[in-house]
Amino acid sequence: MGSHRGHRAPRPRRRIPILPALAGLLGLALVAGLVVDLTAGGPVSGLFTTSASSTSGSPSGSTSGRPTAGQVEVAAPAKVVPGERLARHVPTAAELDAIFAKRGLERVGKGGTRVTEFKVSSFNVLGAIHTSTKKSAHPRWPSGPSRVGRVAALLRSYDISVVGMQELETPQLRAFEGAAPEYAVYPGTSVGGTPSDNSIAWRTADWTLVEADLTPIPYYGAPVRMPHVLLRNKHTGRLVWFANYHNPSDDHGNAQGKRNEAVRIEAALVKRLSADGTPVIQTGDFNDRQEAACPMMTQADMHASDGAEISGGSCRVPMKPYPTVDWVFGTGDVDFSGHVADWSTRDREISDHEMIRTSATVAARTSEKGCLTRTVGGKKLWWCPRAETSPSAG
């Protein structure tokens, strides 16, 4: 029987998945790279340690301290230094005084945080030449010096702190100095000539003179020098400018042009004096109503004690109960109240002008430009610009 050799059927080829194979190869490559990096001290070597790092020396017995293959160098632990609390120096009030003094500042007292309130008046006292002689306007009225005694009585009666007087002729000035010694006067007769006719008087218990000057104002013939003074209130330390004027009347012909020029000069002075934030109060016989008030308030940003003001771009000037030419003006940082035009002065043969008086309120000194505040020992202290006292201070 013949033999028969059987044949196997061919086996199908095995297919190796490509993606798993590639992933395996990449994994092997990464492991190999890591081993090389570790042995070479590469950037990842510091992330691992080996048992070799705990032994000293190399397998060959080297004691150089440098890691060999298979070792990883480990950084020494950082030294911890205990923190220190730094003490902060808080300047004392005296130290701040010295620091701010170099900047022209001085510490203000408690009064510097309070508003400054006082009574102010404008009063044409009627010059001596206008009474008591046959050719005068009022021949039967008392003489100028005797009438001034009544002026002093009015100032005391109404607690007037500052007054701008017009037509205060030299005999009347001397009588005033004797009748009202509690007041200082500028310019009086201190500069010679006729400036005493327009003088400012302030109660020395309330004010100290800081600065004083005269401005030429158009008048009949040559200009007349008229005063402005910077006063410091003794109760609060507040600085306030006061100016006093008597613009020309029409007694010697139409003087409207001179009055208009006078108002322009006076308004410009207010702008200059108030530029640093110092309040300004004007008193005077301007010999005009709207013609003086409207340009003054517009050009100098002022308002009047009788309520005249610039509102909505329009000039509002009260005409009742009676229009007057005597004024008290103030810058915007001055508030007025209790305005009175007292015509009893005519009935009492003191003057042919009314006495204008009003209460003025000025914001605290600490509201001035340039003031600084610091808290020392839990107290709020203030330093404000220093004003030197005039040698002729009252």
XYZ file of C-alpha atoms in Angstrom:
394
model
C 0.000 0.000 0.000
C 1.554 3.201 -1.031
C 2.354 5.890 1.357
C 0.713 9.277 1.102
C 2.352 12.443 2.384
C -0.106 15.106 3.425
C 0.353 18.927 2.679
C -0.246 21.784 5.156
C -2.344 24.685 4.156
C -0.271 27.963 4.084
C -0.493 30.113 7.231
C -1.661 33.729 6.847
C 0.937 36.473 7.590
C 0.788 38.081 11.028
C 0.067 41.842 10.882
C 1.758 43.985 13.467
C -0.351 47.038 14.462
C 1.545 50.150 13.384
C 0.320 52.686 15.958
C 1.093 50.579 19.072
C 4.497 49.816 17.635
C 5.303 53.440 17.058
C 4.151 54.322 20.554
C 6.424 51.669 21.992
C 9.401 52.918 20.032
C 8.803 56.500 21.162
C 8.580 55.361 24.784
C 11.899 53.530 24.521
C 13.477 56.628 22.980
C 12.279 58.843 25.823
C 13.586 56.437 28.477
C 16.937 56.235 26.729
C 17.142 60.017 26.536
C 16.317 60.374 30.215
C 19.044 57.922 31.177
C 21.554 59.833 29.075
C 20.468 63.152 30.633
C 20.804 61.774 34.146
C 24.233 60.356 33.544
C 25.366 63.597 31.900
C 24.050 65.899 34.619
C 21.457 67.426 32.272
C 18.670 69.862 33.180
C 16.424 67.158 34.648
C 19.126 65.558 36.741
C 18.210 67.612 39.779
C 14.712 66.102 39.799
C 15.877 62.656 40.877
C 18.182 61.063 43.426
C 19.784 57.624 43.490
C 21.299 55.498 46.147
C 24.662 56.440 44.763
C 24.125 60.008 45.940
C 24.234 58.876 49.544
C 27.725 57.423 49.240
C 30.964 59.312 49.152
C 33.393 58.844 46.373
C 33.088 56.949 43.098
C 33.350 53.204 42.440
C 36.991 53.784 41.637
C 37.509 55.347 45.032
C 37.645 58.942 43.808
C 37.003 61.569 46.530
C 36.722 64.627 44.283
C 33.133 65.295 45.360
C 31.967 65.519 41.773
C 29.130 63.223 40.790
C 30.016 60.358 38.510
C 27.856 58.478 36.092
C 24.687 57.337 37.797
C 24.917 60.039 40.462
C 22.809 63.205 40.768
C 24.119 66.356 42.466
C 21.732 67.682 45.120
C 21.830 71.396 46.086
C 22.538 72.221 49.717
C 19.482 73.448 51.677
C 19.152 77.279 51.872
C 19.905 78.937 55.196
C 16.834 80.400 56.856
C 17.447 83.851 58.410
C 14.928 85.095 61.007
C 13.099 88.277 59.835
C 13.524 91.646 61.559
C 10.747 94.207 62.110
C 11.877 97.632 60.851
C 10.806 100.522 63.091
C 9.168 103.419 61.146
C 10.012 106.913 62.403
C 6.986 109.159 62.800
C 8.042 112.842 62.772
C 7.065 114.904 65.780
C 5.158 118.171 65.456
C 8.386 120.085 66.136
C 10.214 118.195 63.382
C 7.389 118.908 60.945
C 7.514 122.576 61.965
C 11.162 122.698 60.895
C 10.522 120.805 57.657
C 7.564 122.933 56.589
C 9.215 126.194 57.679
C 11.702 125.673 54.847
C 8.708 125.647 52.502
C 7.310 128.898 53.886
C 4.632 127.251 56.026
C 3.739 127.721 59.677
C 1.599 125.649 61.996
C -1.818 127.193 62.607
C -3.595 127.141 65.936
C -7.094 125.915 66.654
C -8.494 129.217 65.447
C -7.209 128.480 61.956
C -9.843 125.795 61.468
C -12.697 128.194 62.284
C -14.467 130.647 59.995
C -13.686 134.335 60.474
C -16.708 136.528 61.208
C -16.682 140.289 61.645
C -18.606 143.502 60.896
C -17.416 145.777 58.107
C -18.568 149.271 57.130
C -18.214 151.791 54.330
C -18.770 155.359 55.489
C -18.296 158.695 53.749
C -17.919 160.844 56.866
C -18.335 164.149 54.945
C -15.206 166.257 54.795
C -14.688 169.101 57.228
C -14.838 171.690 54.446
C -18.516 170.866 53.838
C -19.887 171.958 57.235
C -19.897 174.728 59.861
C -18.921 177.655 57.626
C -21.202 180.079 55.807
C -20.064 178.997 52.356
C -20.175 175.275 53.120
C -22.908 172.895 51.975
C -24.157 172.479 55.547
C -23.262 175.674 57.424
C -25.333 174.804 60.504
C -23.939 171.322 60.961
C -21.209 170.666 63.535
C -17.588 170.918 62.495
C -15.760 167.996 60.958
C -13.752 167.060 64.077
C -16.804 167.174 66.342
C -18.797 165.008 63.934
C -16.048 162.386 63.941
C -16.687 161.768 67.634
C -20.149 160.611 66.607
C -18.615 158.435 63.907
C -16.492 156.684 66.550
C -19.595 156.151 68.683
C -21.396 154.512 65.741
C -18.490 152.159 65.097
C -18.524 151.009 68.710
C -22.302 150.762 68.841
C -22.448 148.427 65.838
C -19.290 146.460 66.691
C -17.509 147.454 63.481
C -14.208 145.633 63.098
C -13.025 147.235 59.823
C -14.251 150.463 58.215
C -13.355 152.200 54.981
C -13.815 155.959 55.401
C -13.964 158.572 52.671
C -13.480 162.340 53.086
C -11.612 161.861 56.359
C -9.683 165.115 56.187
C -6.624 165.693 58.356
C -8.443 167.543 61.197
C -11.008 164.750 61.281
C -8.322 162.069 61.230
C -6.630 163.577 64.278
C -9.966 163.797 66.042
C -10.678 160.159 65.158
C -7.347 158.972 66.543
C -8.215 160.634 69.840
C -11.839 159.476 69.919
C -11.188 155.886 68.806
C -7.759 154.784 70.063
C -8.745 151.141 69.692
C -8.450 151.509 65.900
C -5.341 151.717 63.733
C -5.534 153.717 60.497
C -3.848 153.495 57.093
C -2.607 155.591 55.446
C -3.717 158.444 57.676
C -0.949 161.031 57.492
C 1.827 158.437 57.299
C 2.633 159.153 53.644
C 1.942 162.890 53.479
C -0.309 164.694 51.055
C -4.049 163.990 51.049
C -4.309 160.169 51.215
C -5.858 160.466 54.689
C -9.110 161.437 52.959
C -9.540 157.758 52.079
C -8.358 155.678 55.003
C -8.990 152.187 56.321
C -9.359 151.694 60.082
C -9.315 148.340 61.876
C -9.748 147.366 65.492
C -6.340 146.316 66.784
C -7.876 143.756 69.128
C -9.030 141.882 66.014
C -6.404 142.479 63.339
C -2.676 142.804 62.691
C -1.355 144.708 59.688
C 0.680 142.517 57.346
C 1.059 144.678 54.246
C -0.165 148.063 53.009
C 0.066 150.001 49.768
C -1.531 152.774 47.697
C -2.887 152.720 44.135
C -3.229 155.886 41.982
C -6.891 156.388 41.030
C -8.108 158.934 38.411
C -9.545 162.031 40.064
C -9.887 165.757 39.451
C -6.522 166.763 38.090
C -3.768 164.401 39.210
C -4.590 160.839 40.323
C -5.165 160.311 44.048
C -3.482 157.433 45.875
C -5.998 155.180 47.607
C -5.269 152.364 50.078
C -5.412 148.610 50.316
C -4.174 146.616 53.316
C -3.602 142.964 54.106
C -4.810 142.173 57.626
C -4.434 139.014 59.660
C -7.231 138.153 62.064
C -5.842 137.638 65.568
C -8.540 135.131 66.523
C -8.259 132.789 63.532
C -5.086 133.752 61.679
C -7.075 134.364 58.484
C -5.651 136.810 55.958
C -8.014 139.261 54.250
C -7.342 142.137 51.867
C -9.299 145.387 52.319
C -9.376 148.224 49.766
C -11.097 151.607 50.054
C -11.970 154.078 47.281
C -13.656 157.385 46.526
C -14.214 157.740 42.789
C -14.772 161.278 41.425
C -18.238 162.836 41.294
C -19.551 165.207 38.645
C -19.096 168.282 40.866
C -16.424 169.614 38.510
C -17.922 168.404 35.241
C -18.810 165.030 33.780
C -16.394 162.525 35.315
C -17.978 159.317 34.001
C -14.900 158.488 31.960
C -12.659 158.886 35.008
C -15.005 156.719 37.085
C -15.022 154.010 34.425
C -11.227 153.991 34.337
C -11.107 153.956 38.136
C -13.331 150.857 38.279
C -11.130 149.117 35.709
C -8.018 149.783 37.823
C -9.756 148.746 41.055
C -11.099 145.512 39.534
C -7.669 144.614 38.139
C -6.173 145.083 41.597
C -8.755 142.716 43.086
C -7.844 140.059 40.519
C -4.171 140.401 41.407
C -4.668 140.387 45.176
C -7.035 137.411 45.106
C -4.966 135.323 42.679
C -3.457 133.277 45.530
C -6.862 132.617 47.109
C -6.818 135.455 49.649
C -10.288 137.029 50.101
C -10.733 140.689 49.136
C -13.283 143.189 50.495
C -13.777 146.605 48.900
C -15.451 149.594 50.515
C -16.070 152.984 49.005
C -18.103 155.833 47.615
C -18.051 154.956 43.915
C -20.393 157.788 42.861
C -22.211 155.303 40.604
C -24.792 152.561 40.926
C -25.012 150.046 38.048
C -22.204 151.804 36.201
C -19.821 150.865 39.020
C -21.312 147.613 40.309
C -21.777 145.742 37.035
C -18.246 146.135 35.626
C -16.719 145.636 39.076
C -18.565 142.376 39.667
C -17.970 141.159 36.112
C -14.280 142.000 35.866
C -13.276 141.078 39.427
C -15.738 138.226 40.069
C -17.253 139.977 43.087
C -20.675 140.431 44.656
C -22.102 143.131 46.924
C -23.402 143.117 50.477
C -26.785 144.493 49.336
C -27.397 141.474 47.082
C -26.098 142.863 43.797
C -24.565 140.033 41.777
C -23.896 138.541 38.375
C -26.461 135.781 37.840
C -26.989 133.796 34.668
C -24.747 136.180 32.803
C -26.858 139.191 33.827
C -26.037 141.969 36.284
C -28.643 142.313 39.024
C -28.531 145.493 41.124
C -31.285 146.164 43.707
C -32.854 149.602 43.355
C -35.133 149.480 46.404
C -35.699 150.746 48.991
C -33.321 153.389 47.609
C -30.296 153.306 45.341
C -26.982 154.356 46.841
C -23.484 154.954 45.531
C -21.764 153.566 48.638
C -20.719 149.932 48.405
C -19.205 146.930 50.128
C -17.996 144.333 47.600
C -16.434 140.944 48.298
C -14.858 138.114 46.350
C -16.678 134.799 46.105
C -15.091 133.414 49.281
C -16.749 136.163 51.370
C -20.352 135.769 52.511
C -22.390 138.815 53.519
C -25.452 139.023 55.754
C -27.426 141.703 57.562
C -26.760 144.528 55.089
C -27.914 147.914 56.420
C -27.885 151.330 54.755
C -28.339 153.588 57.784
C -29.644 157.017 56.757
C -30.083 158.179 60.342
C -26.625 159.682 59.923
C -28.173 162.550 57.990
C -30.833 163.288 60.595
C -28.144 163.250 63.284
C -25.982 165.663 61.266
C -23.084 163.243 61.085
C -22.853 162.911 57.295
C -24.855 163.436 54.124
C -24.107 159.791 53.247
C -25.599 156.701 54.815
C -23.467 154.347 56.881
C -23.228 150.979 55.100
C -22.607 148.083 57.454
C -22.758 144.333 57.025
C -21.551 141.075 58.554
C -18.829 139.249 56.644
C -17.920 135.576 56.957
C -14.715 134.153 55.513
C -13.877 130.449 55.298
C -11.308 128.928 57.687
C -7.629 129.658 57.191
C -7.008 125.985 56.485
C -8.962 126.419 53.244
C -6.200 128.685 51.881
C -4.169 127.463 48.923
C -0.972 125.730 49.977
C -2.139 124.469 53.388
C -1.059 120.953 54.418
C -2.284 118.617 57.138
C -0.644 115.745 59.032
C -1.814 113.558 61.902
C 0.561 113.576 64.876
C -0.210 111.658 68.046
C -3.758 111.098 66.879
C -4.344 114.845 66.327
C -4.843 116.528 62.972
C -2.458 119.472 62.621
C -2.314 122.112 59.891
C 0.456 124.172 58.278
C -0.386 127.141 56.051
C 1.579 129.780 54.101
C 3.312 132.204 56.407
C 2.729 135.953 56.032
C 5.344 138.286 57.426
C 4.099 141.045 59.718
C 4.670 144.608 58.576
C 6.935 146.697 60.841
C 4.080 149.194 61.098
C 1.600 146.542 62.177
C -1.121 147.565 64.511
